Amino acid sequence: MYKSKLIRLYQTLDDGEIRQLKKWIKSPIHNKHKDVQLLFEYLFSRKGITPITTDRERVFQHLYPNKKMNMARLRHVMSFATDVLENFIRYIEYVSDEKNGEILLLRSFRKRDLRKDAEKQEQALLNNLAEETIRNEEYYWTKYQLELELFRLETDTDQPTSTSLHLQEVMNSSSVVFVLSTLRYACISITHQNLFKTKYDIPFIEAILVAIEAGNYASIHSIQFYHACYMALTKPEDDDNYTRLKSYITEYPNLLPKDEFRELYEMAINYCIKRLNKGERYYIEEAFELYMNGIETGVLLENDYLSHIAYKNTVTIGLHLEKFDAVKDLIPKGEYLLHPEHRESYVHYNTANYYFATKNYDKAIQLLISMEYDDLFMTIGAKLLLLKIYAVEESFDLLESFLHSFAQFVRRKSELSSTHKQSFLNTIRFTQKVVYAYTKEQKAALKEEITATNPLPEKRWLLEQLGEKM
């Protein structure tokens, strides 16, 4: 019984919903079975829902004391109880969607031929809609439903008051919903394609792009916002697309719900990171500006927490740009911005990274050797920092033994892909070569070898150790 649909649904309820459910099951409108009420009262009385408390025989004996176990009868009661609980969940979802409830009331007035009440309800809903600042897919879907109800009101009479019958407004609203929805999921699909190497077929996207570029939907800012994002993602070489996307981010921060706005904001950041990975240094500044603004305004927070990846990226980019004061102010904010699961390790690691970048090597070493990280890549990141410090400080005896143990560590980690393993081993190998490159000829040959080697994520640092400014 513990793995039944009934128990799975029941365990999703919070305290407030359980209080409402207690009233729900006592109403004969919602529950006509006394045994169902007894079953729920049993669940309510348990301190915890476990395989033991939901043992079938135990539950059956509570419902039917001194009766012989009858599995068919228990299943019958559980089936009715599941229906009652599903109807309760439908009710919870219904009352939480106020707009939909108001539209259903409008529809009910129309169907019951309460024309004046329907018209009054329609106007009130249109007025409320006009006052909203968020103009996303849900907003235009509501607008479409209202336009459709007005059309039906006009056609439900024997003598329509307008020859157009509001039909154009219905079609316009319908097309906005379709275009906006398609563009939004087209942008999301591009992100998924990059992450999972999956190809998506986006219906009607070419026709939509032609319509937008012809000037249609020019006044629908949310469509223009998503169009700018889509064009930036599909034609990243055109700087104008990113400029337009950034202008919408700046000018319309309240146009979309927070989660949707964050999606677009993160896509803009990812665009910048892709461009900077290609060596376009202008976008390093852009990425840092977006990260810092997103943290300051709370745009990048999800459920009140900042992603540990975003936190680390911001620190890394800031240190690369030598924005030391900004990074120094940001790092301690991780104590409340990051989820508790990541808080200690990420603040610790990024503090060490800050000390390394500002050449406070003693403090960096103290931090790096005092913490064992749960995350493998953070552990490797810490080892890379130690490698660099030993090399820069010319602690060659320490470096020699460290490089050997680091290489063994990488080879033992079966969870690392072959590409990752090779990139770290390449870094270890070339660090050792850099240390023993004394003559100009040796350094010149090594520069050529480093430049030609891939994967080698520490290529820039290694060339800098040879006096090559990047």
Tab-separated table of C-alpha atoms in Angstrom:
chain	number	residue	atom	x	y	z
A	1	MET	CA	0.000	0.000	0.000
A	2	TYR	CA	2.942	2.311	0.692
A	3	LYS	CA	3.815	2.430	-3.019
A	4	SER	CA	0.212	2.981	-4.148
A	5	LYS	CA	-0.936	6.057	-6.051
A	6	LEU	CA	-3.110	7.023	-3.078
A	7	ILE	CA	-0.150	7.238	-0.701
A	8	ARG	CA	2.078	8.963	-3.288
A	9	LEU	CA	-0.545	11.673	-3.752
A	10	TYR	CA	-1.221	11.975	-0.040
A	11	GLN	CA	2.459	12.513	0.742
A	12	THR	CA	2.580	15.552	-1.558
A	13	LEU	CA	0.048	17.466	0.574
A	14	ASP	CA	1.279	20.206	2.885
A	15	ASP	CA	-0.229	20.966	6.310
A	16	GLY	CA	-2.688	23.521	4.958
A	17	GLU	CA	-3.932	21.166	2.267
A	18	ILE	CA	-4.410	18.363	4.795
A	19	ARG	CA	-6.559	20.683	6.937
A	20	GLN	CA	-8.714	21.391	3.877
A	21	LEU	CA	-8.857	17.696	2.956
A	22	LYS	CA	-10.233	16.872	6.425
A	23	LYS	CA	-13.221	19.119	5.680
A	24	TRP	CA	-13.495	17.854	2.101
A	25	ILE	CA	-13.936	14.173	2.984
A	26	LYS	CA	-16.677	14.987	5.499
A	27	SER	CA	-18.797	16.657	2.838
A	28	PRO	CA	-21.334	14.301	1.193
A	29	ILE	CA	-20.940	16.352	-1.998
A	30	HIS	CA	-17.329	15.191	-2.314
A	31	ASN	CA	-17.364	11.832	-0.521
A	32	LYS	CA	-20.266	9.417	-0.193
A	33	HIS	CA	-18.319	6.515	1.321
A	34	LYS	CA	-17.930	6.164	5.073
A	35	ASP	CA	-15.060	3.691	4.642
A	36	VAL	CA	-13.126	6.282	2.614
A	37	GLN	CA	-13.501	8.757	5.476
A	38	LEU	CA	-12.241	6.129	7.925
A	39	LEU	CA	-9.244	5.396	5.694
A	40	PHE	CA	-8.248	9.065	5.517
A	41	GLU	CA	-8.783	9.512	9.255
A	42	TYR	CA	-6.368	6.639	9.780
A	43	LEU	CA	-3.775	8.394	7.584
A	44	PHE	CA	-4.364	11.699	9.400
A	45	SER	CA	-3.695	10.006	12.746
A	46	ARG	CA	-0.284	8.631	11.777
A	47	LYS	CA	2.780	10.639	12.810
A	48	GLY	CA	4.591	9.372	9.739
A	49	ILE	CA	3.619	7.589	6.535
A	50	THR	CA	5.905	4.561	6.293
A	51	PRO	CA	5.725	1.008	4.908
A	52	ILE	CA	4.855	-0.112	8.436
A	53	THR	CA	2.047	2.393	9.092
A	54	THR	CA	0.563	1.676	5.666
A	55	ASP	CA	0.829	-2.095	5.909
A	56	ARG	CA	-2.258	-3.501	4.197
A	57	GLU	CA	-3.325	-5.820	7.016
A	58	ARG	CA	-2.867	-3.092	9.623
A	59	VAL	CA	-4.996	-0.660	7.607
A	60	PHE	CA	-7.643	-3.303	6.920
A	61	GLN	CA	-7.936	-4.153	10.636
A	62	HIS	CA	-8.397	-0.460	11.442
A	63	LEU	CA	-11.226	-0.211	8.898
A	64	TYR	CA	-12.834	-3.550	9.699
A	65	PRO	CA	-11.911	-4.754	13.214
A	66	ASN	CA	-12.038	-8.522	13.729
A	67	LYS	CA	-12.742	-9.132	10.041
A	68	LYS	CA	-10.766	-11.534	7.900
A	69	MET	CA	-8.351	-9.823	5.527
A	70	ASN	CA	-10.052	-9.106	2.197
A	71	MET	CA	-7.631	-7.590	-0.299
A	72	ALA	CA	-10.299	-6.957	-2.941
A	73	ARG	CA	-12.355	-4.951	-0.468
A	74	LEU	CA	-9.346	-2.867	0.592
A	75	ARG	CA	-8.450	-2.173	-3.032
A	76	HIS	CA	-12.034	-1.067	-3.616
A	77	VAL	CA	-11.858	1.456	-0.750
A	78	MET	CA	-8.431	2.663	-1.873
A	79	SER	CA	-9.767	3.224	-5.391
A	80	PHE	CA	-12.625	5.382	-4.097
A	81	ALA	CA	-10.209	7.221	-1.783
A	82	THR	CA	-7.880	7.934	-4.712
A	83	ASP	CA	-10.791	9.390	-6.706
A	84	VAL	CA	-11.720	11.628	-3.763
A	85	LEU	CA	-8.119	12.800	-3.367
A	86	GLU	CA	-7.707	13.479	-7.094
A	87	ASN	CA	-10.896	15.565	-7.100
A	88	PHE	CA	-9.565	17.479	-4.093
A	89	ILE	CA	-6.292	18.180	-5.941
A	90	ARG	CA	-8.278	19.356	-8.969
A	91	TYR	CA	-10.137	21.749	-6.661
A	92	ILE	CA	-6.860	23.045	-5.171
A	93	GLU	CA	-5.501	23.712	-8.652
A	94	TYR	CA	-8.751	25.383	-9.700
A	95	VAL	CA	-8.941	27.814	-6.775
A	96	SER	CA	-5.246	28.666	-7.146
A	97	ASP	CA	-5.897	29.850	-10.731
A	98	GLU	CA	-8.037	32.915	-10.085
A	99	LYS	CA	-8.112	34.085	-13.705
A	100	ASN	CA	-9.373	30.770	-14.991
A	101	GLY	CA	-12.073	30.724	-12.324
A	102	GLU	CA	-13.291	34.168	-13.384
A	103	ILE	CA	-13.396	33.143	-17.047
A	104	LEU	CA	-15.342	29.997	-16.181
A	105	LEU	CA	-17.816	32.170	-14.255
A	106	LEU	CA	-18.165	34.409	-17.308
A	107	ARG	CA	-18.758	31.361	-19.488
A	108	SER	CA	-21.375	30.123	-17.031
A	109	PHE	CA	-23.238	33.475	-17.152
A	110	ARG	CA	-23.287	33.289	-20.951
A	111	LYS	CA	-24.504	29.697	-21.058
A	112	ARG	CA	-27.264	30.496	-18.549
A	113	ASP	CA	-28.366	33.407	-20.734
A	114	LEU	CA	-27.471	35.998	-18.053
A	115	ARG	CA	-26.330	38.469	-20.680
A	116	LYS	CA	-26.050	41.589	-18.498
A	117	ASP	CA	-24.078	39.710	-15.859
A	118	ALA	CA	-21.835	38.228	-18.558
A	119	GLU	CA	-21.157	41.649	-20.108
A	120	LYS	CA	-20.394	43.141	-16.689
A	121	GLN	CA	-18.044	40.250	-15.861
A	122	GLU	CA	-16.364	40.561	-19.271
A	123	GLN	CA	-15.698	44.278	-18.822
A	124	ALA	CA	-14.334	43.808	-15.315
A	125	LEU	CA	-11.932	41.125	-16.539
A	126	LEU	CA	-10.791	43.276	-19.479
A	127	ASN	CA	-10.153	46.197	-17.113
A	128	ASN	CA	-8.132	43.999	-14.769
A	129	LEU	CA	-6.149	42.593	-17.665
A	130	ALA	CA	-5.311	46.079	-18.960
A	131	GLU	CA	-3.740	46.943	-15.598
A	132	GLU	CA	-1.318	44.011	-15.639
A	133	THR	CA	2.336	44.717	-16.420
A	134	ILE	CA	3.348	41.120	-17.159
A	135	ARG	CA	2.671	40.286	-20.807
A	136	ASN	CA	3.659	36.667	-21.232
A	137	GLU	CA	2.019	33.687	-22.900
A	138	GLU	CA	-0.432	33.282	-20.001
A	139	TYR	CA	-1.519	36.923	-20.286
A	140	TYR	CA	-2.265	36.619	-24.007
A	141	TRP	CA	-3.994	33.267	-23.486
A	142	THR	CA	-6.338	34.942	-21.002
A	143	LYS	CA	-6.875	37.781	-23.456
A	144	TYR	CA	-7.688	35.278	-26.189
A	145	GLN	CA	-10.240	33.524	-23.968
A	146	LEU	CA	-11.917	36.843	-23.160
A	147	GLU	CA	-12.035	37.854	-26.828
A	148	LEU	CA	-13.529	34.450	-27.605
A	149	GLU	CA	-16.218	34.862	-24.934
A	150	LEU	CA	-17.087	38.310	-26.296
A	151	PHE	CA	-17.399	36.800	-29.771
A	152	ARG	CA	-19.714	34.108	-28.385
A	153	LEU	CA	-21.785	36.714	-26.585
A	154	GLU	CA	-22.259	38.564	-29.863
A	155	THR	CA	-23.175	35.434	-31.795
A	156	ASP	CA	-25.567	34.101	-29.134
A	157	THR	CA	-28.130	36.785	-30.005
A	158	ASP	CA	-30.538	36.723	-32.921
A	159	GLN	CA	-29.506	40.248	-33.957
A	160	PRO	CA	-25.722	40.730	-33.789
A	161	THR	CA	-24.733	44.345	-33.055
A	162	SER	CA	-21.609	44.212	-35.243
A	163	THR	CA	-20.889	42.787	-38.655
A	164	SER	CA	-17.337	41.886	-37.588
A	165	LEU	CA	-18.601	39.933	-34.565
A	166	HIS	CA	-15.237	40.531	-32.825
A	167	LEU	CA	-13.769	37.755	-34.951
A	168	GLN	CA	-10.608	39.650	-35.935
A	169	GLU	CA	-9.715	40.218	-32.281
A	170	VAL	CA	-10.132	36.491	-31.605
A	171	MET	CA	-7.761	35.569	-34.436
A	172	ASN	CA	-5.231	38.252	-33.478
A	173	SER	CA	-5.114	37.099	-29.867
A	174	SER	CA	-4.870	33.475	-30.938
A	175	SER	CA	-1.902	34.192	-33.214
A	176	VAL	CA	-0.047	36.133	-30.499
A	177	VAL	CA	-0.364	33.163	-28.119
A	178	PHE	CA	0.910	30.791	-30.798
A	179	VAL	CA	3.837	32.964	-31.899
A	180	LEU	CA	4.936	33.774	-28.347
A	181	SER	CA	4.724	30.148	-27.224
A	182	THR	CA	6.628	28.911	-30.279
A	183	LEU	CA	9.417	31.458	-29.847
A	184	ARG	CA	9.797	30.746	-26.153
A	185	TYR	CA	10.156	26.996	-26.608
A	186	ALA	CA	12.325	27.497	-29.673
A	187	CYS	CA	14.811	29.366	-27.455
A	188	ILE	CA	14.633	26.657	-24.798
A	189	SER	CA	15.100	23.938	-27.421
A	190	ILE	CA	18.344	25.548	-28.632
A	191	THR	CA	19.699	25.418	-25.075
A	192	HIS	CA	18.678	21.748	-24.823
A	193	GLN	CA	20.292	20.997	-28.169
A	194	ASN	CA	23.589	22.398	-26.933
A	195	LEU	CA	23.424	20.469	-23.654
A	196	PHE	CA	22.107	17.114	-24.841
A	197	LYS	CA	23.098	17.091	-28.531
A	198	THR	CA	19.453	16.650	-29.492
A	199	LYS	CA	17.847	18.064	-32.618
A	200	TYR	CA	14.359	19.634	-32.434
A	201	ASP	CA	12.010	20.411	-35.304
A	202	ILE	CA	10.282	23.733	-34.559
A	203	PRO	CA	6.971	23.920	-36.482
A	204	PHE	CA	6.246	27.124	-38.426
A	205	ILE	CA	9.349	28.902	-37.116
A	206	GLU	CA	10.368	30.210	-40.544
A	207	ALA	CA	6.897	31.654	-41.202
A	208	ILE	CA	6.920	33.267	-37.749
A	209	LEU	CA	10.322	34.875	-38.362
A	210	VAL	CA	9.188	36.219	-41.728
A	211	ALA	CA	6.056	37.726	-40.146
A	212	ILE	CA	8.028	39.390	-37.348
A	213	GLU	CA	10.688	40.753	-39.696
A	214	ALA	CA	7.894	42.126	-41.910
A	215	GLY	CA	6.776	44.305	-38.989
A	216	ASN	CA	3.985	42.176	-37.588
A	217	TYR	CA	3.825	42.018	-33.785
A	218	ALA	CA	6.039	45.110	-33.525
A	219	SER	CA	3.950	46.384	-30.606
A	220	ILE	CA	4.092	43.069	-28.710
A	221	HIS	CA	7.246	43.580	-26.664
A	222	SER	CA	7.328	40.039	-25.286
A	223	ILE	CA	7.393	38.629	-28.834
A	224	GLN	CA	10.177	41.050	-29.766
A	225	PHE	CA	12.067	40.025	-26.613
A	226	TYR	CA	11.960	36.327	-27.479
A	227	HIS	CA	12.678	37.071	-31.138
A	228	ALA	CA	15.857	38.939	-30.144
A	229	CYS	CA	16.902	35.983	-27.996
A	230	TYR	CA	16.179	33.449	-30.741
A	231	MET	CA	18.149	35.426	-33.308
A	232	ALA	CA	21.102	35.838	-30.912
A	233	LEU	CA	21.162	32.094	-30.267
A	234	THR	CA	20.858	31.099	-33.925
A	235	LYS	CA	23.051	33.851	-35.388
A	236	PRO	CA	25.618	34.540	-32.661
A	237	GLU	CA	28.045	36.174	-35.069
A	238	ASP	CA	25.673	39.149	-35.503
A	239	ASP	CA	26.361	41.506	-32.585
A	240	ASP	CA	23.144	43.450	-33.258
A	241	ASN	CA	21.044	40.491	-32.082
A	242	TYR	CA	22.771	40.463	-28.691
A	243	THR	CA	22.539	44.260	-28.441
A	244	ARG	CA	18.784	44.066	-29.022
A	245	LEU	CA	18.419	41.241	-26.498
A	246	LYS	CA	20.343	43.206	-23.880
A	247	SER	CA	18.236	46.315	-24.528
A	248	TYR	CA	15.056	44.340	-23.761
A	249	ILE	CA	16.652	42.922	-20.605
A	250	THR	CA	17.453	46.466	-19.492
A	251	GLU	CA	14.220	48.177	-20.540
A	252	TYR	CA	11.637	45.514	-19.702
A	253	PRO	CA	12.657	43.692	-16.501
A	254	ASN	CA	9.001	43.390	-15.431
A	255	LEU	CA	7.524	42.348	-18.769
A	256	LEU	CA	7.682	38.621	-17.961
A	257	PRO	CA	7.282	36.525	-14.781
A	258	LYS	CA	10.500	36.159	-12.828
A	259	ASP	CA	11.190	32.583	-13.931
A	260	GLU	CA	10.720	33.415	-17.619
A	261	PHE	CA	12.827	36.570	-17.360
A	262	ARG	CA	15.565	34.552	-15.642
A	263	GLU	CA	15.506	32.048	-18.532
A	264	LEU	CA	16.194	34.826	-21.038
A	265	TYR	CA	18.768	36.435	-18.768
A	266	GLU	CA	20.699	33.175	-18.436
A	267	MET	CA	20.526	32.678	-22.211
A	268	ALA	CA	22.126	36.122	-22.646
A	269	ILE	CA	24.905	35.128	-20.218
A	270	ASN	CA	25.473	31.830	-22.038
A	271	TYR	CA	25.672	33.754	-25.312
A	272	CYS	CA	28.429	35.939	-23.840
A	273	ILE	CA	30.341	32.938	-22.497
A	274	LYS	CA	30.255	31.258	-25.917
A	275	ARG	CA	31.604	34.409	-27.530
A	276	LEU	CA	34.362	34.862	-24.951
A	277	ASN	CA	35.327	31.178	-25.337
A	278	LYS	CA	36.056	32.055	-28.951
A	279	GLY	CA	38.480	34.718	-27.765
A	280	GLU	CA	36.202	37.754	-28.139
A	281	ARG	CA	37.306	39.668	-25.053
A	282	TYR	CA	34.525	42.290	-25.234
A	283	TYR	CA	32.074	39.641	-24.072
A	284	ILE	CA	34.074	38.914	-20.900
A	285	GLU	CA	33.054	42.349	-19.614
A	286	GLU	CA	29.499	41.767	-20.818
A	287	ALA	CA	29.225	38.424	-19.009
A	288	PHE	CA	30.578	39.906	-15.773
A	289	GLU	CA	28.179	42.861	-15.972
A	290	LEU	CA	25.216	40.539	-16.526
A	291	TYR	CA	26.245	38.240	-13.669
A	292	MET	CA	26.786	41.080	-11.192
A	293	ASN	CA	23.569	42.864	-12.147
A	294	GLY	CA	21.634	39.589	-12.004
A	295	ILE	CA	22.934	38.890	-8.509
A	296	GLU	CA	22.351	42.438	-7.270
A	297	THR	CA	18.775	42.613	-8.563
A	298	GLY	CA	17.937	39.018	-7.606
A	299	VAL	CA	17.148	38.022	-11.188
A	300	LEU	CA	19.517	35.048	-10.982
A	301	LEU	CA	18.087	33.797	-7.697
A	302	GLU	CA	15.850	30.730	-7.884
A	303	ASN	CA	13.864	29.870	-4.757
A	304	ASP	CA	15.904	32.627	-3.043
A	305	TYR	CA	19.236	30.949	-3.855
A	306	LEU	CA	21.966	31.703	-6.362
A	307	SER	CA	23.285	28.792	-8.405
A	308	HIS	CA	26.724	27.729	-7.154
A	309	ILE	CA	27.823	27.518	-10.787
A	310	ALA	CA	26.799	31.141	-11.417
A	311	TYR	CA	28.580	32.194	-8.205
A	312	LYS	CA	31.814	30.451	-9.227
A	313	ASN	CA	31.628	31.765	-12.812
A	314	THR	CA	31.152	35.338	-11.594
A	315	VAL	CA	34.177	35.116	-9.296
A	316	THR	CA	36.322	33.490	-12.001
A	317	ILE	CA	35.437	36.072	-14.652
A	318	GLY	CA	35.825	38.944	-12.181
A	319	LEU	CA	39.302	37.757	-11.178
A	320	HIS	CA	40.261	37.378	-14.838
A	321	LEU	CA	39.233	41.009	-15.367
A	322	GLU	CA	41.087	42.002	-12.179
A	323	LYS	CA	37.881	43.371	-10.643
A	324	PHE	CA	39.328	42.515	-7.265
A	325	ASP	CA	37.243	44.896	-5.132
A	326	ALA	CA	33.970	43.700	-6.687
A	327	VAL	CA	34.942	40.054	-6.227
A	328	LYS	CA	36.077	40.642	-2.653
A	329	ASP	CA	32.638	42.098	-1.869
A	330	LEU	CA	30.824	39.277	-3.666
A	331	ILE	CA	32.527	36.241	-2.122
A	332	PRO	CA	31.185	36.629	1.466
A	333	LYS	CA	27.651	37.071	0.094
A	334	GLY	CA	27.789	33.382	-0.746
A	335	GLU	CA	27.139	32.754	2.961
A	336	TYR	CA	23.471	33.603	2.380
A	337	LEU	CA	23.080	33.550	-1.418
A	338	LEU	CA	24.098	29.913	-1.894
A	339	HIS	CA	22.103	26.862	-0.920
A	340	PRO	CA	23.393	25.386	2.376
A	341	GLU	CA	24.467	22.252	0.466
A	342	HIS	CA	27.064	24.260	-1.491
A	343	ARG	CA	27.675	27.214	0.800
A	344	GLU	CA	30.782	26.250	2.793
A	345	SER	CA	32.763	24.598	0.002
A	346	TYR	CA	32.109	27.242	-2.662
A	347	VAL	CA	32.817	30.208	-0.397
A	348	HIS	CA	35.988	28.447	0.786
A	349	TYR	CA	37.214	27.578	-2.740
A	350	ASN	CA	36.460	30.990	-4.226
A	351	THR	CA	38.145	32.750	-1.320
A	352	ALA	CA	41.272	30.698	-2.050
A	353	ASN	CA	40.942	31.577	-5.734
A	354	TYR	CA	40.736	35.278	-4.794
A	355	TYR	CA	43.904	35.026	-2.683
A	356	PHE	CA	45.688	33.292	-5.567
A	357	ALA	CA	44.654	35.979	-8.058
A	358	THR	CA	45.801	38.752	-5.710
A	359	LYS	CA	49.114	36.899	-5.143
A	360	ASN	CA	48.456	36.239	-1.451
A	361	TYR	CA	49.808	32.719	-1.897
A	362	ASP	CA	50.308	31.842	1.773
A	363	LYS	CA	46.623	32.413	2.582
A	364	ALA	CA	45.572	30.584	-0.565
A	365	ILE	CA	47.659	27.516	0.367
A	366	GLN	CA	46.319	27.516	3.941
A	367	LEU	CA	42.756	27.377	2.627
A	368	LEU	CA	43.396	24.852	-0.131
A	369	ILE	CA	45.084	22.263	2.097
A	370	SER	CA	42.510	22.657	4.883
A	371	MET	CA	39.407	21.545	2.969
A	372	GLU	CA	38.317	18.311	1.328
A	373	TYR	CA	35.712	19.054	-1.344
A	374	ASP	CA	32.845	16.695	-2.162
A	375	ASP	CA	32.773	17.875	-5.769
A	376	LEU	CA	35.426	16.179	-7.926
A	377	PHE	CA	35.938	19.134	-10.256
A	378	MET	CA	36.294	21.517	-7.338
A	379	THR	CA	38.905	19.173	-5.863
A	380	ILE	CA	40.759	19.233	-9.170
A	381	GLY	CA	40.355	23.012	-9.337
A	382	ALA	CA	41.974	23.297	-5.906
A	383	LYS	CA	44.846	21.067	-7.037
A	384	LEU	CA	45.333	23.216	-10.145
A	385	LEU	CA	45.594	26.304	-7.934
A	386	LEU	CA	48.226	24.581	-5.768
A	387	LEU	CA	50.097	23.531	-8.915
A	388	LYS	CA	50.202	27.133	-10.115
A	389	ILE	CA	51.299	28.491	-6.735
A	390	TYR	CA	54.171	25.991	-6.413
A	391	ALA	CA	55.276	26.828	-9.968
A	392	VAL	CA	55.058	30.617	-9.562
A	393	GLU	CA	56.766	30.479	-6.155
A	394	GLU	CA	59.449	28.199	-7.656
A	395	SER	CA	58.896	25.601	-4.927
A	396	PHE	CA	60.302	22.971	-7.255
A	397	ASP	CA	60.734	20.142	-4.726
A	398	LEU	CA	57.119	20.490	-3.635
A	399	LEU	CA	55.995	20.878	-7.236
A	400	GLU	CA	57.777	17.731	-8.431
A	401	SER	CA	56.119	15.449	-5.877
A	402	PHE	CA	52.800	17.247	-6.243
A	403	LEU	CA	52.729	16.786	-10.034
A	404	HIS	CA	53.358	13.061	-9.584
A	405	SER	CA	50.558	12.618	-7.003
A	406	PHE	CA	48.192	14.843	-9.027
A	407	ALA	CA	48.718	12.719	-12.144
A	408	GLN	CA	48.017	9.541	-10.183
A	409	PHE	CA	44.852	11.101	-8.749
A	410	VAL	CA	43.553	11.986	-12.237
A	411	ARG	CA	44.321	8.528	-13.674
A	412	ARG	CA	42.476	6.804	-10.801
A	413	LYS	CA	39.243	8.771	-11.270
A	414	SER	CA	37.111	6.516	-13.474
A	415	GLU	CA	34.239	9.051	-13.413
A	416	LEU	CA	36.325	11.499	-15.460
A	417	SER	CA	35.826	11.356	-19.211
A	418	SER	CA	38.835	10.614	-21.367
A	419	THR	CA	38.807	14.232	-22.606
A	420	HIS	CA	38.854	15.629	-19.083
A	421	LYS	CA	41.598	13.243	-18.043
A	422	GLN	CA	43.716	14.187	-21.031
A	423	SER	CA	43.247	17.915	-20.450
A	424	PHE	CA	44.422	17.682	-16.827
A	425	LEU	CA	47.324	15.353	-17.678
A	426	ASN	CA	48.369	17.748	-20.449
A	427	THR	CA	48.427	20.594	-17.929
A	428	ILE	CA	50.575	18.547	-15.531
A	429	ARG	CA	52.960	17.515	-18.309
A	430	PHE	CA	53.438	21.019	-19.685
A	431	THR	CA	53.839	22.552	-16.236
A	432	GLN	CA	56.796	20.257	-15.697
A	433	LYS	CA	58.222	21.216	-19.112
A	434	VAL	CA	57.774	24.944	-18.444
A	435	VAL	CA	59.745	24.674	-15.199
A	436	TYR	CA	62.727	23.144	-17.012
A	437	ALA	CA	62.666	25.385	-20.105
A	438	TYR	CA	65.725	27.593	-19.625
A	439	THR	CA	66.965	28.736	-23.030
A	440	LYS	CA	65.160	30.893	-25.595
A	441	GLU	CA	65.179	27.981	-28.013
A	442	GLN	CA	63.589	25.646	-25.484
A	443	LYS	CA	60.921	28.212	-24.621
A	444	ALA	CA	60.150	28.955	-28.267
A	445	ALA	CA	59.732	25.271	-29.083
A	446	LEU	CA	57.577	24.765	-25.995
A	447	LYS	CA	55.352	27.725	-26.919
A	448	GLU	CA	54.666	26.127	-30.292
A	449	GLU	CA	53.905	22.768	-28.699
A	450	ILE	CA	51.551	24.293	-26.089
A	451	THR	CA	49.740	26.374	-28.704
A	452	ALA	CA	49.147	23.306	-30.875
A	453	THR	CA	47.976	21.026	-28.039
A	454	ASN	CA	44.310	20.384	-27.257
A	455	PRO	CA	42.570	19.857	-24.903
A	456	LEU	CA	44.541	22.265	-22.706
A	457	PRO	CA	42.289	24.606	-20.670
A	458	GLU	CA	45.298	26.134	-18.857
A	459	LYS	CA	46.950	27.118	-22.160
A	460	ARG	CA	46.822	30.847	-21.400
A	461	TRP	CA	48.480	30.440	-17.986
A	462	LEU	CA	51.198	28.136	-19.320
A	463	LEU	CA	52.088	30.571	-22.120
A	464	GLU	CA	52.170	33.416	-19.599
A	465	GLN	CA	54.777	31.474	-17.599
A	466	LEU	CA	56.909	31.455	-20.736
A	467	GLY	CA	56.565	35.221	-21.061
A	468	GLU	CA	53.856	35.085	-23.728
A	469	LYS	CA	51.259	37.798	-23.105
A	470	MET	CA	47.740	36.744	-24.069
